[in-house]
Amino acid sequence: TGSDARAISLGTGYLYIRTVGGPEGDNGPLYGPYEVNTPGVFATSDIPAGTYSKFCIVYSAVSLDDNAEFKALISLPDADFVEQVVVDGYVMSSILDGVASGLILSDVVIVDGAINLISGVMTPFIDEEMAYHVLQMGGYTSTEMNLPDVGTSVHKRFIKISNIESGLDPIYYPFLICEFSLGTYGPAAVKVIRLYDEEGKLLFSRTNATPVDTGIYVDIEFPYTGGTDYYLYIEYSADVMLYCYIYNNA
């Protein structure tokens, strides 16, 4: 089920299902893309009954049909697919960095003539080299990232905030602050920003449709819960510089 309480992109997205095992042989197949609107329920009768050793589910904010690396990876024979996606999970994360969420289920049984509920918690695919590594700087922890310039279109992506100093005490560090500033071209807009914990559960949500002018900063504050790793979801346009820091109340 597509729920905005989990770490998936909002609105229209594209669902891909890659099976391993079952009655279709040792080369998938790939099902999808299915165009899905969240929140809602997705159902299909495309997948035949059988026992599948792996179910790889990918939900993307954009169609991946033109992503040659993804299509090549998802089309590998079962053994190679398992090696690169299940054993060496960084391959999928590198290809889909920030634009898609997913999960891999094991030992899925589809029974003929029945409704089969497939459930699990999707978390974003993040290239670890692009993840935030938050370092202690005086009275707060801070990091920054220049998001890709997407012009007037609205871009949806996840960013991982990691390595916050071993769970700072929320009493002294009460807020996780996300600060946005305009880059060279604009105006920019940050439409939606959400914060999820490391298991993909929605913690806080904010909307801000007001354009950001050159030289003006917009701060969005989230109560800091004491964790060390978070996923940040953002829908934005134009060229945005994002700063994240933990505010010290002392």
CSV table of C-alpha atoms in Angstrom, one decimal:
chain,number,residue,atom,x,y,z
A,1,THR,CA,0.0,0.0,0.0
A,2,GLY,CA,1.2,3.5,-0.8
A,3,SER,CA,1.1,5.5,2.4
A,4,ASP,CA,2.5,9.0,3.0
A,5,ALA,CA,3.5,7.8,6.4
A,6,ARG,CA,6.4,5.9,4.8
A,7,ALA,CA,9.5,7.1,3.0
A,8,ILE,CA,8.2,7.2,-0.6
A,9,SER,CA,7.8,10.1,-3.0
A,10,LEU,CA,4.4,11.8,-2.9
A,11,GLY,CA,1.9,12.1,-5.8
A,12,THR,CA,2.4,10.1,-9.0
A,13,GLY,CA,5.2,7.6,-9.0
A,14,TYR,CA,6.4,4.5,-10.9
A,15,LEU,CA,6.4,1.0,-9.4
A,16,TYR,CA,8.7,-1.8,-10.6
A,17,ILE,CA,8.7,-5.4,-9.4
A,18,ARG,CA,11.6,-7.8,-10.2
A,19,THR,CA,11.1,-11.4,-9.2
A,20,VAL,CA,13.7,-14.1,-8.7
A,21,GLY,CA,12.6,-17.7,-8.9
A,22,GLY,CA,9.0,-18.8,-9.5
A,23,PRO,CA,7.6,-20.4,-12.7
A,24,GLU,CA,9.1,-17.9,-15.2
A,25,GLY,CA,12.6,-19.3,-15.2
A,26,ASP,CA,15.9,-17.8,-14.1
A,27,ASN,CA,15.7,-14.4,-15.7
A,28,GLY,CA,13.2,-12.3,-13.8
A,29,PRO,CA,11.0,-11.1,-15.3
A,30,LEU,CA,10.4,-7.4,-14.5
A,31,TYR,CA,6.9,-6.2,-14.0
A,32,GLY,CA,6.0,-2.6,-14.5
A,33,PRO,CA,6.4,0.3,-14.6
A,34,TYR,CA,3.0,0.7,-13.0
A,35,GLU,CA,1.9,4.3,-12.6
A,36,VAL,CA,0.7,4.8,-9.1
A,37,ASN,CA,-0.7,7.7,-7.1
A,38,THR,CA,0.0,7.8,-3.4
A,39,PRO,CA,-1.6,7.4,-1.0
A,40,GLY,CA,-3.6,4.4,-2.2
A,41,VAL,CA,-3.6,0.7,-2.8
A,42,PHE,CA,-1.9,-1.0,-5.8
A,43,ALA,CA,-3.1,-4.4,-7.0
A,44,THR,CA,-2.1,-6.5,-9.9
A,45,SER,CA,-2.8,-10.0,-11.3
A,46,ASP,CA,0.2,-10.0,-13.6
A,47,ILE,CA,2.5,-12.1,-11.4
A,48,PRO,CA,1.8,-15.8,-11.6
A,49,ALA,CA,1.4,-18.1,-8.6
A,50,GLY,CA,4.5,-19.7,-7.3
A,51,THR,CA,7.3,-19.4,-4.8
A,52,TYR,CA,9.8,-16.6,-5.3
A,53,SER,CA,13.2,-16.5,-3.5
A,54,LYS,CA,13.4,-12.7,-3.9
A,55,PHE,CA,10.9,-9.9,-4.6
A,56,CYS,CA,12.6,-6.6,-5.4
A,57,ILE,CA,10.2,-3.7,-5.3
A,58,VAL,CA,11.2,-0.2,-6.5
A,59,TYR,CA,9.1,2.9,-6.3
A,60,SER,CA,10.4,6.0,-8.1
A,61,ALA,CA,9.4,9.6,-8.3
A,62,VAL,CA,10.2,9.5,-12.1
A,63,SER,CA,10.0,6.9,-14.8
A,64,LEU,CA,13.2,4.8,-15.0
A,65,ASP,CA,12.5,3.6,-18.5
A,66,ASP,CA,15.3,5.9,-19.9
A,67,ASN,CA,17.7,5.0,-17.1
A,68,ALA,CA,20.1,2.6,-19.0
A,69,GLU,CA,22.0,1.5,-15.9
A,70,PHE,CA,18.8,0.6,-14.0
A,71,LYS,CA,17.4,-1.3,-17.0
A,72,ALA,CA,20.6,-3.2,-17.5
A,73,LEU,CA,20.8,-4.1,-13.8
A,74,ILE,CA,17.1,-5.1,-13.5
A,75,SER,CA,17.5,-7.3,-16.6
A,76,LEU,CA,20.4,-9.4,-15.4
A,77,PRO,CA,19.9,-13.2,-15.0
A,78,ASP,CA,18.7,-14.1,-11.5
A,79,ALA,CA,22.1,-15.2,-10.2
A,80,ASP,CA,23.8,-12.0,-11.3
A,81,PHE,CA,20.9,-9.9,-10.2
A,82,VAL,CA,21.1,-11.4,-6.7
A,83,GLU,CA,24.8,-10.9,-6.5
A,84,GLN,CA,24.7,-7.2,-7.5
A,85,VAL,CA,21.5,-6.1,-5.8
A,86,VAL,CA,21.1,-8.3,-2.8
A,87,VAL,CA,24.7,-9.1,-1.9
A,88,ASP,CA,26.3,-5.8,-3.1
A,89,GLY,CA,23.4,-3.5,-2.3
A,90,TYR,CA,25.3,-0.4,-3.1
A,91,VAL,CA,24.9,-0.9,-6.9
A,92,MET,CA,21.2,-0.1,-6.8
A,93,SER,CA,21.7,2.8,-4.4
A,94,SER,CA,24.4,4.3,-6.6
A,95,ILE,CA,22.1,4.2,-9.7
A,96,LEU,CA,18.9,5.4,-8.0
A,97,ASP,CA,20.5,7.9,-5.5
A,98,GLY,CA,17.7,9.9,-3.9
A,99,VAL,CA,15.0,9.4,-6.5
A,100,ALA,CA,13.5,6.1,-5.5
A,101,SER,CA,12.7,3.9,-2.5
A,102,GLY,CA,12.4,0.1,-2.3
A,103,LEU,CA,12.9,-3.1,-0.5
A,104,ILE,CA,13.8,-6.7,-1.1
A,105,LEU,CA,11.6,-9.5,0.3
A,106,SER,CA,12.7,-13.1,0.6
A,107,ASP,CA,10.6,-16.3,0.2
A,108,VAL,CA,7.4,-14.8,-1.2
A,109,VAL,CA,4.6,-17.2,-2.0
A,110,ILE,CA,1.9,-16.3,-4.4
A,111,VAL,CA,-1.1,-18.6,-4.1
A,112,ASP,CA,-3.4,-19.1,-7.1
A,113,GLY,CA,-7.1,-18.0,-6.7
A,114,ALA,CA,-6.5,-15.9,-3.6
A,115,ILE,CA,-5.7,-12.3,-2.7
A,116,ASN,CA,-2.0,-12.2,-1.7
A,117,LEU,CA,-0.9,-9.3,0.4
A,118,ILE,CA,2.7,-8.3,-0.1
A,119,SER,CA,3.8,-5.8,2.5
A,120,GLY,CA,7.0,-4.2,3.8
A,121,VAL,CA,8.6,-0.9,4.6
A,122,MET,CA,10.3,0.9,1.7
A,123,THR,CA,13.4,3.1,2.5
A,124,PRO,CA,15.2,5.3,0.0
A,125,PHE,CA,18.1,4.1,-2.1
A,126,ILE,CA,20.9,6.5,-1.1
A,127,ASP,CA,24.4,6.5,-2.5
A,128,GLU,CA,26.5,6.5,0.7
A,129,GLU,CA,29.1,8.8,-0.8
A,130,MET,CA,26.3,11.5,-1.1
A,131,ALA,CA,25.0,11.0,2.4
A,132,TYR,CA,25.4,13.7,4.9
A,133,HIS,CA,28.2,13.2,7.4
A,134,VAL,CA,27.4,15.7,10.2
A,135,LEU,CA,30.3,16.9,12.2
A,136,GLN,CA,30.5,18.7,15.5
A,137,MET,CA,31.2,22.5,15.0
A,138,GLY,CA,31.2,24.5,18.2
A,139,GLY,CA,27.7,24.9,19.5
A,140,TYR,CA,25.9,22.9,16.7
A,141,THR,CA,26.4,20.3,14.1
A,142,SER,CA,26.3,21.4,10.5
A,143,THR,CA,26.5,20.2,6.9
A,144,GLU,CA,25.5,21.6,3.5
A,145,MET,CA,24.6,20.4,0.1
A,146,ASN,CA,24.0,22.1,-3.2
A,147,LEU,CA,21.0,20.4,-4.8
A,148,PRO,CA,21.0,20.0,-8.6
A,149,ASP,CA,19.5,22.9,-10.5
A,150,VAL,CA,16.2,21.6,-12.1
A,151,GLY,CA,15.0,24.9,-13.5
A,152,THR,CA,11.2,25.5,-13.2
A,153,SER,CA,10.4,21.8,-12.9
A,154,VAL,CA,9.6,20.3,-9.5
A,155,HIS,CA,12.2,17.7,-8.4
A,156,LYS,CA,11.5,15.1,-5.8
A,157,ARG,CA,14.4,13.5,-3.9
A,158,PHE,CA,15.6,12.0,-0.7
A,159,ILE,CA,18.8,12.9,1.2
A,160,LYS,CA,20.3,11.0,4.0
A,161,ILE,CA,21.4,12.8,7.1
A,162,SER,CA,23.8,10.5,8.9
A,163,ASN,CA,26.4,10.4,11.7
A,164,ILE,CA,24.8,13.0,13.9
A,165,GLU,CA,27.0,12.9,16.9
A,166,SER,CA,26.0,9.6,18.5
A,167,GLY,CA,22.5,10.9,19.3
A,168,LEU,CA,23.0,14.3,20.9
A,169,ASP,CA,20.8,15.0,23.9
A,170,PRO,CA,17.5,16.6,22.7
A,171,ILE,CA,17.4,18.7,25.9
A,172,TYR,CA,20.4,20.7,24.8
A,173,TYR,CA,19.9,20.2,21.0
A,174,PRO,CA,16.1,20.6,20.6
A,175,PHE,CA,15.8,21.3,16.9
A,176,LEU,CA,17.0,19.9,13.6
A,177,ILE,CA,17.0,23.0,11.3
A,178,CYS,CA,16.9,22.8,7.5
A,179,GLU,CA,17.9,26.1,6.0
A,180,PHE,CA,17.5,26.9,2.3
A,181,SER,CA,19.1,29.6,0.2
A,182,LEU,CA,18.8,30.4,-3.5
A,183,GLY,CA,21.7,29.7,-5.8
A,184,THR,CA,22.6,31.7,-8.9
A,185,TYR,CA,19.3,31.3,-10.7
A,186,GLY,CA,15.9,31.7,-9.4
A,187,PRO,CA,13.5,32.3,-7.8
A,188,ALA,CA,13.5,28.9,-6.1
A,189,ALA,CA,10.7,27.2,-4.2
A,190,VAL,CA,10.7,24.4,-1.6
A,191,LYS,CA,7.2,23.0,-1.8
A,192,VAL,CA,7.4,20.0,0.6
A,193,ILE,CA,9.9,18.9,3.1
A,194,ARG,CA,9.5,15.8,5.3
A,195,LEU,CA,11.7,14.1,7.9
A,196,TYR,CA,11.8,10.3,8.3
A,197,ASP,CA,13.6,8.1,10.8
A,198,GLU,CA,16.2,5.5,9.6
A,199,GLU,CA,13.4,2.9,9.4
A,200,GLY,CA,11.3,5.0,7.0
A,201,LYS,CA,8.7,6.2,9.5
A,202,LEU,CA,7.4,9.8,9.0
A,203,LEU,CA,8.4,12.0,11.9
A,204,PHE,CA,7.5,15.6,10.7
A,205,SER,CA,6.2,17.3,7.7
A,206,ARG,CA,6.2,20.9,6.5
A,207,THR,CA,5.0,22.7,3.3
A,208,ASN,CA,6.3,26.0,2.0
A,209,ALA,CA,5.1,27.2,-1.4
A,210,THR,CA,6.6,30.7,-1.2
A,211,PRO,CA,9.4,31.4,-3.7
A,212,VAL,CA,12.8,32.2,-2.2
A,213,ASP,CA,14.5,35.4,-3.5
A,214,THR,CA,18.2,35.8,-3.9
A,215,GLY,CA,20.1,36.2,-0.6
A,216,ILE,CA,17.1,35.2,1.5
A,217,TYR,CA,17.2,32.2,3.8
A,218,VAL,CA,14.2,30.0,4.8
A,219,ASP,CA,14.5,28.0,8.0
A,220,ILE,CA,12.3,24.9,8.7
A,221,GLU,CA,12.6,23.5,12.2
A,222,PHE,CA,11.9,19.9,13.2
A,223,PRO,CA,12.0,18.7,16.8
A,224,TYR,CA,15.2,16.7,17.2
A,225,THR,CA,14.4,13.2,18.5
A,226,GLY,CA,18.0,12.2,19.4
A,227,GLY,CA,18.6,9.8,16.5
A,228,THR,CA,21.8,9.6,14.5
A,229,ASP,CA,20.4,8.9,11.0
A,230,TYR,CA,17.4,10.4,9.1
A,231,TYR,CA,16.0,10.6,5.6
A,232,LEU,CA,15.0,14.1,4.4
A,233,TYR,CA,12.4,14.3,1.6
A,234,ILE,CA,12.2,17.5,-0.5
A,235,GLU,CA,10.2,18.8,-3.4
A,236,TYR,CA,11.9,21.9,-4.9
A,237,SER,CA,12.5,23.9,-8.1
A,238,ALA,CA,15.4,25.9,-9.4
A,239,ASP,CA,18.8,26.0,-7.7
A,240,VAL,CA,18.8,25.5,-3.9
A,241,MET,CA,21.5,25.3,-1.3
A,242,LEU,CA,20.5,23.2,1.7
A,243,TYR,CA,22.1,23.5,5.1
A,244,CYS,CA,21.2,21.2,8.0
A,245,TYR,CA,22.3,21.8,11.6
A,246,ILE,CA,21.4,20.8,15.1
A,247,TYR,CA,20.6,23.9,17.2
A,248,ASN,CA,22.2,24.1,20.6
A,249,ASN,CA,19.8,25.5,23.2
A,250,ALA,CA,22.6,26.4,25.7
